[in-house]
mmCIF file of C-alpha atoms in Angstrom:
data_model
loop_
_atom_site.group_PDB
_atom_site.id
_atom_site.type_symbol
_atom_site.label_atom_id
_atom_site.label_comp_id
_atom_site.label_asym_id
_atom_site.label_seq_id
_atom_site.Cartn_x
_atom_site.Cartn_y
_atom_site.Cartn_z
ATOM 1 C CA MET A 30 0.000 0.000 0.000
ATOM 2 C CA LEU A 31 2.809 2.398 0.862
ATOM 3 C CA ASP A 32 4.547 1.447 -2.352
ATOM 4 C CA ILE A 33 1.566 2.277 -4.571
ATOM 5 C CA ARG A 34 1.057 5.526 -2.669
ATOM 6 C CA GLN A 35 4.653 6.554 -3.332
ATOM 7 C CA LYS A 36 4.428 5.672 -7.026
ATOM 8 C CA TYR A 37 1.212 7.661 -7.296
ATOM 9 C CA THR A 38 2.741 10.664 -5.516
ATOM 10 C CA ASN A 39 5.857 10.615 -7.686
ATOM 11 C CA ILE A 40 3.896 10.570 -10.951
ATOM 12 C CA LYS A 41 1.436 13.188 -9.705
ATOM 13 C CA GLU A 42 4.340 15.553 -8.984
ATOM 14 C CA LYS A 43 5.687 15.034 -12.502
ATOM 15 C CA VAL A 44 2.263 15.720 -14.022
ATOM 16 C CA GLU A 45 1.988 18.940 -12.035
ATOM 17 C CA LYS A 46 5.369 20.136 -13.288
ATOM 18 C CA TYR A 47 4.211 19.685 -16.868
ATOM 19 C CA VAL A 48 0.757 21.269 -16.664
ATOM 20 C CA TRP A 49 1.130 24.010 -14.086
ATOM 21 C CA ASP A 50 3.157 26.212 -16.391
ATOM 22 C CA THR A 51 3.778 29.650 -14.844
ATOM 23 C CA TYR A 52 3.046 31.556 -18.062
ATOM 24 C CA LEU A 53 -0.136 29.670 -18.905
ATOM 25 C CA LEU A 54 -1.514 30.095 -15.398
ATOM 26 C CA LYS A 55 -1.373 33.886 -15.837
ATOM 27 C CA TYR A 56 -4.082 33.645 -18.466
ATOM 28 C CA ILE A 57 -6.059 30.413 -18.001
ATOM 29 C CA GLU A 58 -7.575 28.453 -15.151
ATOM 30 C CA SER A 59 -5.343 25.815 -13.616
ATOM 31 C CA PRO A 60 -5.707 22.592 -15.659
ATOM 32 C CA THR A 61 -7.596 19.923 -13.761
ATOM 33 C CA ILE A 62 -5.671 16.823 -12.778
ATOM 34 C CA ASP A 63 -8.206 14.071 -12.137
ATOM 35 C CA GLN A 64 -6.471 12.328 -9.253
ATOM 36 C CA ASP A 65 -8.801 9.322 -9.347
ATOM 37 C CA LYS A 66 -7.994 8.660 -13.001
ATOM 38 C CA LEU A 67 -4.303 9.068 -12.255
ATOM 39 C CA LEU A 68 -4.583 6.486 -9.480
ATOM 40 C CA VAL A 69 -6.349 4.123 -11.885
ATOM 41 C CA LEU A 70 -3.473 4.460 -14.358
ATOM 42 C CA VAL A 71 -0.831 3.911 -11.683
ATOM 43 C CA SER A 72 -2.731 0.922 -10.260
ATOM 44 C CA ILE A 73 -2.974 -0.736 -13.675
ATOM 45 C CA ALA A 74 0.691 -0.198 -14.507
ATOM 46 C CA ASP A 75 1.705 -1.410 -11.041
ATOM 47 C CA LEU A 76 0.308 -4.862 -11.770
ATOM 48 C CA HIS A 77 3.029 -5.487 -14.342
ATOM 49 C CA ASN A 78 6.755 -5.933 -14.000
ATOM 50 C CA LEU A 79 7.758 -2.667 -15.620
ATOM 51 C CA GLU A 80 10.837 -0.632 -14.952
ATOM 52 C CA GLU A 81 10.042 2.427 -12.877
ATOM 53 C CA ARG A 82 10.898 4.830 -15.687
ATOM 54 C CA GLU A 83 8.741 2.965 -18.205
ATOM 55 C CA SER A 84 5.781 2.805 -15.812
ATOM 56 C CA GLU A 85 6.028 6.516 -15.037
ATOM 57 C CA ASN A 86 6.313 7.408 -18.714
ATOM 58 C CA LEU A 87 3.188 5.450 -19.675
ATOM 59 C CA CYS A 88 1.094 6.838 -16.815
ATOM 60 C CA LEU A 89 2.354 10.373 -17.384
ATOM 61 C CA SER A 90 1.619 10.172 -21.110
ATOM 62 C CA ALA A 91 -1.909 8.869 -20.590
ATOM 63 C CA MET A 92 -2.619 11.522 -17.963
ATOM 64 C CA LEU A 93 -1.370 14.336 -20.206
ATOM 65 C CA ILE A 94 -3.707 13.327 -23.019
ATOM 66 C CA GLN A 95 -6.573 13.061 -20.508
ATOM 67 C CA ILE A 96 -5.804 16.599 -19.321
ATOM 68 C CA ALA A 97 -5.673 17.768 -22.946
ATOM 69 C CA LEU A 98 -9.147 16.306 -23.547
ATOM 70 C CA ASP A 99 -10.496 17.890 -20.359
ATOM 71 C CA THR A 100 -8.956 21.248 -21.280
ATOM 72 C CA HIS A 101 -10.536 21.239 -24.727
ATOM 73 C CA GLU A 102 -13.910 20.285 -23.232
ATOM 74 C CA HIS A 103 -13.674 23.322 -20.952
ATOM 75 C CA ILE A 104 -13.436 25.644 -23.980
ATOM 76 C CA SER A 105 -17.190 25.621 -24.637
ATOM 77 C CA LYS A 106 -17.755 27.378 -21.300
ATOM 78 C CA LEU A 107 -15.502 30.323 -22.133
ATOM 79 C CA GLN A 108 -16.320 33.595 -23.846
ATOM 80 C CA GLU A 109 -16.371 33.324 -27.628
ATOM 81 C CA ASP A 110 -13.125 34.502 -29.248
ATOM 82 C CA GLY A 111 -11.723 35.745 -25.929
ATOM 83 C CA VAL A 112 -8.014 35.628 -25.177
ATOM 84 C CA GLU A 113 -8.572 33.083 -22.409
ATOM 85 C CA ARG A 114 -10.439 30.842 -24.833
ATOM 86 C CA GLN A 115 -7.685 31.022 -27.438
ATOM 87 C CA LEU A 116 -4.987 30.301 -24.875
ATOM 88 C CA THR A 117 -6.990 27.392 -23.482
ATOM 89 C CA VAL A 118 -7.172 25.880 -26.973
ATOM 90 C CA LEU A 119 -3.409 26.241 -27.286
ATOM 91 C CA ALA A 120 -2.881 24.802 -23.794
ATOM 92 C CA GLY A 121 -4.858 21.688 -24.716
ATOM 93 C CA ASP A 122 -2.804 21.339 -27.903
ATOM 94 C CA TYR A 123 0.372 21.799 -25.876
ATOM 95 C CA PHE A 124 -0.553 18.980 -23.482
ATOM 96 C CA SER A 125 -1.358 16.762 -26.472
ATOM 97 C CA GLY A 126 2.051 17.556 -27.921
ATOM 98 C CA LEU A 127 3.773 16.590 -24.681
ATOM 99 C CA TYR A 128 1.920 13.275 -24.697
ATOM 100 C CA TYR A 129 3.056 12.450 -28.235
ATOM 101 C CA LYS A 130 6.625 13.517 -27.493
ATOM 102 C CA LEU A 131 6.917 11.304 -24.412
ATOM 103 C CA LEU A 132 5.628 8.224 -26.194
ATOM 104 C CA ALA A 133 7.590 8.974 -29.357
ATOM 105 C CA ASP A 134 10.783 9.311 -27.326
ATOM 106 C CA SER A 135 10.125 5.920 -25.765
ATOM 107 C CA LYS A 136 9.269 4.490 -29.221
ATOM 108 C CA ASP A 137 6.162 2.846 -27.757
ATOM 109 C CA ILE A 138 4.118 2.828 -30.958
ATOM 110 C CA SER A 139 1.612 0.293 -29.632
ATOM 111 C CA MET A 140 0.646 2.545 -26.708
ATOM 112 C CA ILE A 141 0.272 5.510 -29.075
ATOM 113 C CA LYS A 142 -2.162 3.443 -31.156
ATOM 114 C CA THR A 143 -4.014 2.269 -28.046
ATOM 115 C CA LEU A 144 -4.506 5.741 -26.575
ATOM 116 C CA SER A 145 -5.333 7.190 -29.995
ATOM 117 C CA LYS A 146 -8.277 4.800 -30.188
ATOM 118 C CA GLY A 147 -9.361 6.008 -26.755
ATOM 119 C CA VAL A 148 -9.105 9.654 -27.833
ATOM 120 C CA LYS A 149 -11.179 8.867 -30.937
ATOM 121 C CA GLU A 150 -13.891 7.240 -28.806
ATOM 122 C CA VAL A 151 -13.948 10.180 -26.388
ATOM 123 C CA ASN A 152 -14.262 12.722 -29.204
ATOM 124 C CA GLU A 153 -16.987 10.734 -30.973
ATOM 125 C CA SER A 154 -18.924 10.516 -27.712
ATOM 126 C CA LYS A 155 -18.518 14.263 -27.172
ATOM 127 C CA ILE A 156 -19.974 14.924 -30.610
ATOM 128 C CA THR A 157 -22.978 12.746 -29.763
ATOM 129 C CA PHE A 158 -23.390 14.312 -26.329
ATOM 130 C CA TYR A 159 -22.914 17.983 -27.240
ATOM 131 C CA TYR A 160 -23.947 18.344 -30.864
ATOM 132 C CA GLN A 161 -26.117 15.502 -32.159
ATOM 133 C CA SER A 162 -28.972 15.481 -29.641
ATOM 134 C CA PRO A 163 -28.890 11.860 -28.401
ATOM 135 C CA SER A 164 -32.117 9.999 -29.148
ATOM 136 C CA SER A 165 -32.798 8.968 -25.542
ATOM 137 C CA ILE A 166 -31.756 9.635 -21.964
ATOM 138 C CA ASP A 167 -29.992 6.266 -21.939
ATOM 139 C CA GLN A 168 -27.915 7.393 -24.914
ATOM 140 C CA VAL A 169 -27.115 10.667 -23.133
ATOM 141 C CA MET A 170 -25.809 8.705 -20.168
ATOM 142 C CA GLU A 171 -23.926 6.195 -22.297
ATOM 143 C CA SER A 172 -22.160 8.992 -24.173
ATOM 144 C CA LEU A 173 -21.189 10.635 -20.897
ATOM 145 C CA LYS A 174 -19.897 7.302 -19.577
ATOM 146 C CA LEU A 175 -17.682 6.830 -22.645
ATOM 147 C CA ILE A 176 -16.364 10.390 -22.409
ATOM 148 C CA GLU A 177 -15.204 9.683 -18.877
ATOM 149 C CA SER A 178 -13.880 6.158 -19.267
ATOM 150 C CA SER A 179 -12.709 5.368 -22.811
ATOM 151 C CA LEU A 180 -9.101 6.426 -22.292
ATOM 152 C CA MET A 181 -8.869 4.470 -19.029
ATOM 153 C CA THR A 182 -10.393 1.284 -20.439
ATOM 154 C CA ARG A 183 -8.101 1.426 -23.468
ATOM 155 C CA PHE A 184 -5.136 1.753 -21.109
ATOM 156 C CA ALA A 185 -6.389 -1.260 -19.153
ATOM 157 C CA GLY A 186 -6.849 -3.193 -22.391
ATOM 158 C CA TYR A 187 -3.248 -2.515 -23.371
ATOM 159 C CA PHE A 188 -2.229 -4.429 -20.245
ATOM 160 C CA LYS A 189 -4.759 -7.227 -20.904
ATOM 161 C CA LEU A 190 -6.864 -6.063 -17.977
ATOM 162 C CA ASP A 191 -10.192 -5.853 -19.806
ATOM 163 C CA ILE A 192 -11.819 -7.476 -16.772
ATOM 164 C CA TRP A 193 -11.647 -4.017 -15.151
ATOM 165 C CA ASN A 194 -13.569 -2.281 -17.934
ATOM 166 C CA TYR A 195 -17.111 -2.350 -16.543
ATOM 167 C CA PHE A 196 -15.811 -1.417 -13.105
ATOM 168 C CA LEU A 197 -13.898 1.580 -14.510
ATOM 169 C CA GLU A 198 -16.804 2.697 -16.684
ATOM 170 C CA ASP A 199 -19.215 2.683 -13.752
ATOM 171 C CA LEU A 200 -16.746 4.255 -11.326
ATOM 172 C CA LEU A 201 -15.863 7.214 -13.559
ATOM 173 C CA PHE A 202 -19.468 7.631 -14.712
ATOM 174 C CA PHE A 203 -20.599 7.732 -11.074
ATOM 175 C CA LYS A 204 -18.042 10.414 -10.296
ATOM 176 C CA ARG A 205 -19.180 12.545 -13.252
ATOM 177 C CA LEU A 206 -22.822 12.179 -12.212
ATOM 178 C CA LEU A 207 -21.951 13.380 -8.715
ATOM 179 C CA ASN A 208 -20.168 16.421 -10.133
ATOM 180 C CA GLU A 209 -23.009 17.278 -12.511
ATOM 181 C CA LYS A 210 -25.577 16.932 -9.737
ATOM 182 C CA GLU A 211 -23.537 19.198 -7.456
ATOM 183 C CA HIS A 212 -23.204 21.832 -10.186
ATOM 184 C CA PHE A 213 -26.938 21.786 -10.743
ATOM 185 C CA VAL A 214 -27.884 21.968 -7.065
ATOM 186 C CA GLN A 215 -25.291 24.598 -6.153
ATOM 187 C CA GLN A 216 -25.123 26.725 -9.317
ATOM 188 C CA GLN A 217 -28.165 25.783 -11.425
ATOM 189 C CA ASP A 218 -25.687 24.910 -14.152
ATOM 190 C CA SER A 219 -24.820 21.515 -15.685
ATOM 191 C CA VAL A 220 -24.269 20.241 -19.219
ATOM 192 C CA LEU A 221 -25.877 16.946 -18.243
ATOM 193 C CA PHE A 222 -28.966 18.570 -16.781
ATOM 194 C CA GLU A 223 -29.249 20.794 -19.868
ATOM 195 C CA SER A 224 -29.356 17.653 -21.978
ATOM 196 C CA LEU A 225 -31.914 16.034 -19.687
ATOM 197 C CA LYS A 226 -34.031 19.190 -19.883
ATOM 198 C CA THR A 227 -33.993 18.997 -23.680
ATOM 199 C CA HIS A 228 -35.373 15.451 -23.562
ATOM 200 C CA LEU A 229 -37.947 16.012 -20.849
ATOM 201 C CA TYR A 230 -39.094 19.486 -21.887
ATOM 202 C CA PRO A 231 -38.264 19.755 -25.612
ATOM 203 C CA TYR A 232 -40.449 22.827 -26.126
ATOM 204 C CA SER A 233 -39.027 24.799 -23.240
ATOM 205 C CA ASP A 234 -36.471 27.479 -24.074
ATOM 206 C CA CYS A 235 -35.939 28.660 -20.515
ATOM 207 C CA ARG A 236 -32.747 28.237 -18.548
ATOM 208 C CA LEU A 237 -32.304 25.563 -15.883
ATOM 209 C CA SER A 238 -32.720 28.146 -13.138
ATOM 210 C CA GLU A 239 -36.055 29.215 -14.645
ATOM 211 C CA LEU A 240 -37.617 25.763 -14.546
ATOM 212 C CA SER A 241 -40.361 25.188 -12.016
ATOM 213 C CA SER A 242 -39.531 23.442 -8.763
ATOM 214 C CA GLU A 243 -41.363 20.337 -9.966
ATOM 215 C CA GLN A 244 -39.405 20.273 -13.221
ATOM 216 C CA GLN A 245 -36.100 20.636 -11.410
ATOM 217 C CA GLN A 246 -37.062 17.835 -9.047
ATOM 218 C CA GLN A 247 -37.822 15.584 -12.008
ATOM 219 C CA LEU A 248 -34.336 16.169 -13.424
ATOM 220 C CA LEU A 249 -32.800 15.347 -10.051
ATOM 221 C CA ILE A 250 -34.869 12.175 -9.750
ATOM 222 C CA ILE A 251 -33.544 10.915 -13.103
ATOM 223 C CA CYS A 252 -29.950 11.660 -12.111
ATOM 224 C CA GLU A 253 -30.520 9.977 -8.769
ATOM 225 C CA GLN A 254 -31.820 6.829 -10.454
ATOM 226 C CA TYR A 255 -28.620 6.480 -12.462
ATOM 227 C CA LEU A 256 -26.490 7.270 -9.417
ATOM 228 C CA LYS A 257 -28.221 4.569 -7.389
ATOM 229 C CA GLN A 258 -27.959 1.935 -10.138
ATOM 230 C CA THR A 259 -24.317 2.736 -10.813
ATOM 231 C CA LYS A 260 -23.387 2.751 -7.131
ATOM 232 C CA GLN A 261 -24.874 -0.708 -6.711
ATOM 233 C CA ALA A 262 -22.930 -1.940 -9.742
ATOM 234 C CA ILE A 263 -19.662 -0.574 -8.332
ATOM 235 C CA GLU A 264 -20.273 -2.131 -4.919
ATOM 236 C CA LYS A 265 -20.955 -5.480 -6.571
ATOM 237 C CA ALA A 266 -17.881 -5.186 -8.799
ATOM 238 C CA MET A 267 -15.639 -4.445 -5.817
ATOM 239 C CA THR A 268 -16.327 -7.950 -4.500
ATOM 240 C CA LYS A 269 -15.440 -9.621 -7.804
ATOM 241 C CA VAL A 270 -12.902 -7.554 -9.764
ATOM 242 C CA PRO A 271 -9.393 -8.902 -9.104
ATOM 243 C CA TYR A 272 -6.122 -7.100 -8.402
ATOM 244 C CA VAL A 273 -7.607 -3.879 -6.968
ATOM 245 C CA ASN A 274 -5.105 -2.507 -4.431
ATOM 246 C CA GLU A 275 -6.175 -1.197 -1.030
ATOM 247 C CA PHE A 276 -5.312 2.403 -1.869
ATOM 248 C CA LEU A 277 -7.686 2.360 -4.842
ATOM 249 C CA LYS A 278 -10.358 0.500 -2.848
ATOM 250 C CA ASN A 279 -10.238 3.208 -0.177
ATOM 251 C CA LYS A 280 -10.563 5.917 -2.832
ATOM 252 C CA VAL A 281 -13.586 4.163 -4.311
ATOM 253 C CA THR A 282 -15.229 3.851 -0.892
ATOM 254 C CA THR A 283 -14.650 7.547 -0.218
ATOM 255 C CA LEU A 284 -16.216 8.446 -3.566
ATOM 256 C CA LEU A 285 -19.252 6.231 -2.976
ATOM 257 C CA ASN A 286 -19.757 7.796 0.441
ATOM 258 C CA GLN A 287 -20.034 11.231 -1.153
ATOM 259 C CA HIS A 288 -23.389 10.253 -2.572
ATOM 260 C CA GLN A 289 -26.372 11.531 -0.604
ATOM 261 C CA PRO A 290 -29.878 10.373 -1.507
ATOM 262 C CA TYR A 291 -31.826 12.863 -3.584
ATOM 263 C CA VAL A 292 -34.547 13.572 -0.984
ATOM 264 C CA LYS A 293 -32.033 14.507 1.714
ATOM 265 C CA THR A 294 -29.907 16.630 -0.607
ATOM 266 C CA PHE A 295 -32.815 18.534 -2.099
ATOM 267 C CA ALA A 296 -34.418 19.152 1.296
ATOM 268 C CA GLU A 297 -31.193 20.582 2.675
ATOM 269 C CA GLU A 298 -30.513 22.773 -0.365
ATOM 270 C CA GLY A 299 -34.136 23.856 -0.716
#
């Protein structure tokens, strides 16, 4: 457990050195480092007899491309044609460039191909989620799940650990649902809840904050249903999925415990 913690800490520090560039941070928000995804990468690599440098390089590369994807996704929230928006685009491209350089230097062509497939799946799912109006709420949720998990499951597949795939998909989907629910409850803002609103109230052109209390409750109920189902799936998987280290198990338990039932949450916020 101490060993995996140290490996995680070492790689996290290297990621921070790459992405927290002093010049960029003058003009853009600090890039988000998803620590749970980083721990997933480190945990997967740790199961194989890799040299420390090789393991760090693979995890660092995968995390940089994940940060690049997250940075580009953030662009839609910024002012059109603003300086911050332009610099954020360039920052995402910069992180992508670092990812390719690291893997090219190591001459690991197979990992480049593997992660490229994951990037393709993420981008295709983003197009479905943001621009093509998914045909059903299930498709909305499936697209969101793939956005969150495709890179991680491809990384697991590279190491012949496909048995983790459903567990990773549900875990990262659950985390995204929690974040979207919190944004909606706290700020009346959420890309997921906007999509749900489009499906439930297709003729409404009002903002989320302008929906009636009953309409907002209905959106929360739908989100809560998926949270509950996914939480149960994760809890079941934790008893069956092999090779999950204690550090990752503890992180998963902490994440699951963040979930509060809809009725309690809404009563407290309301």
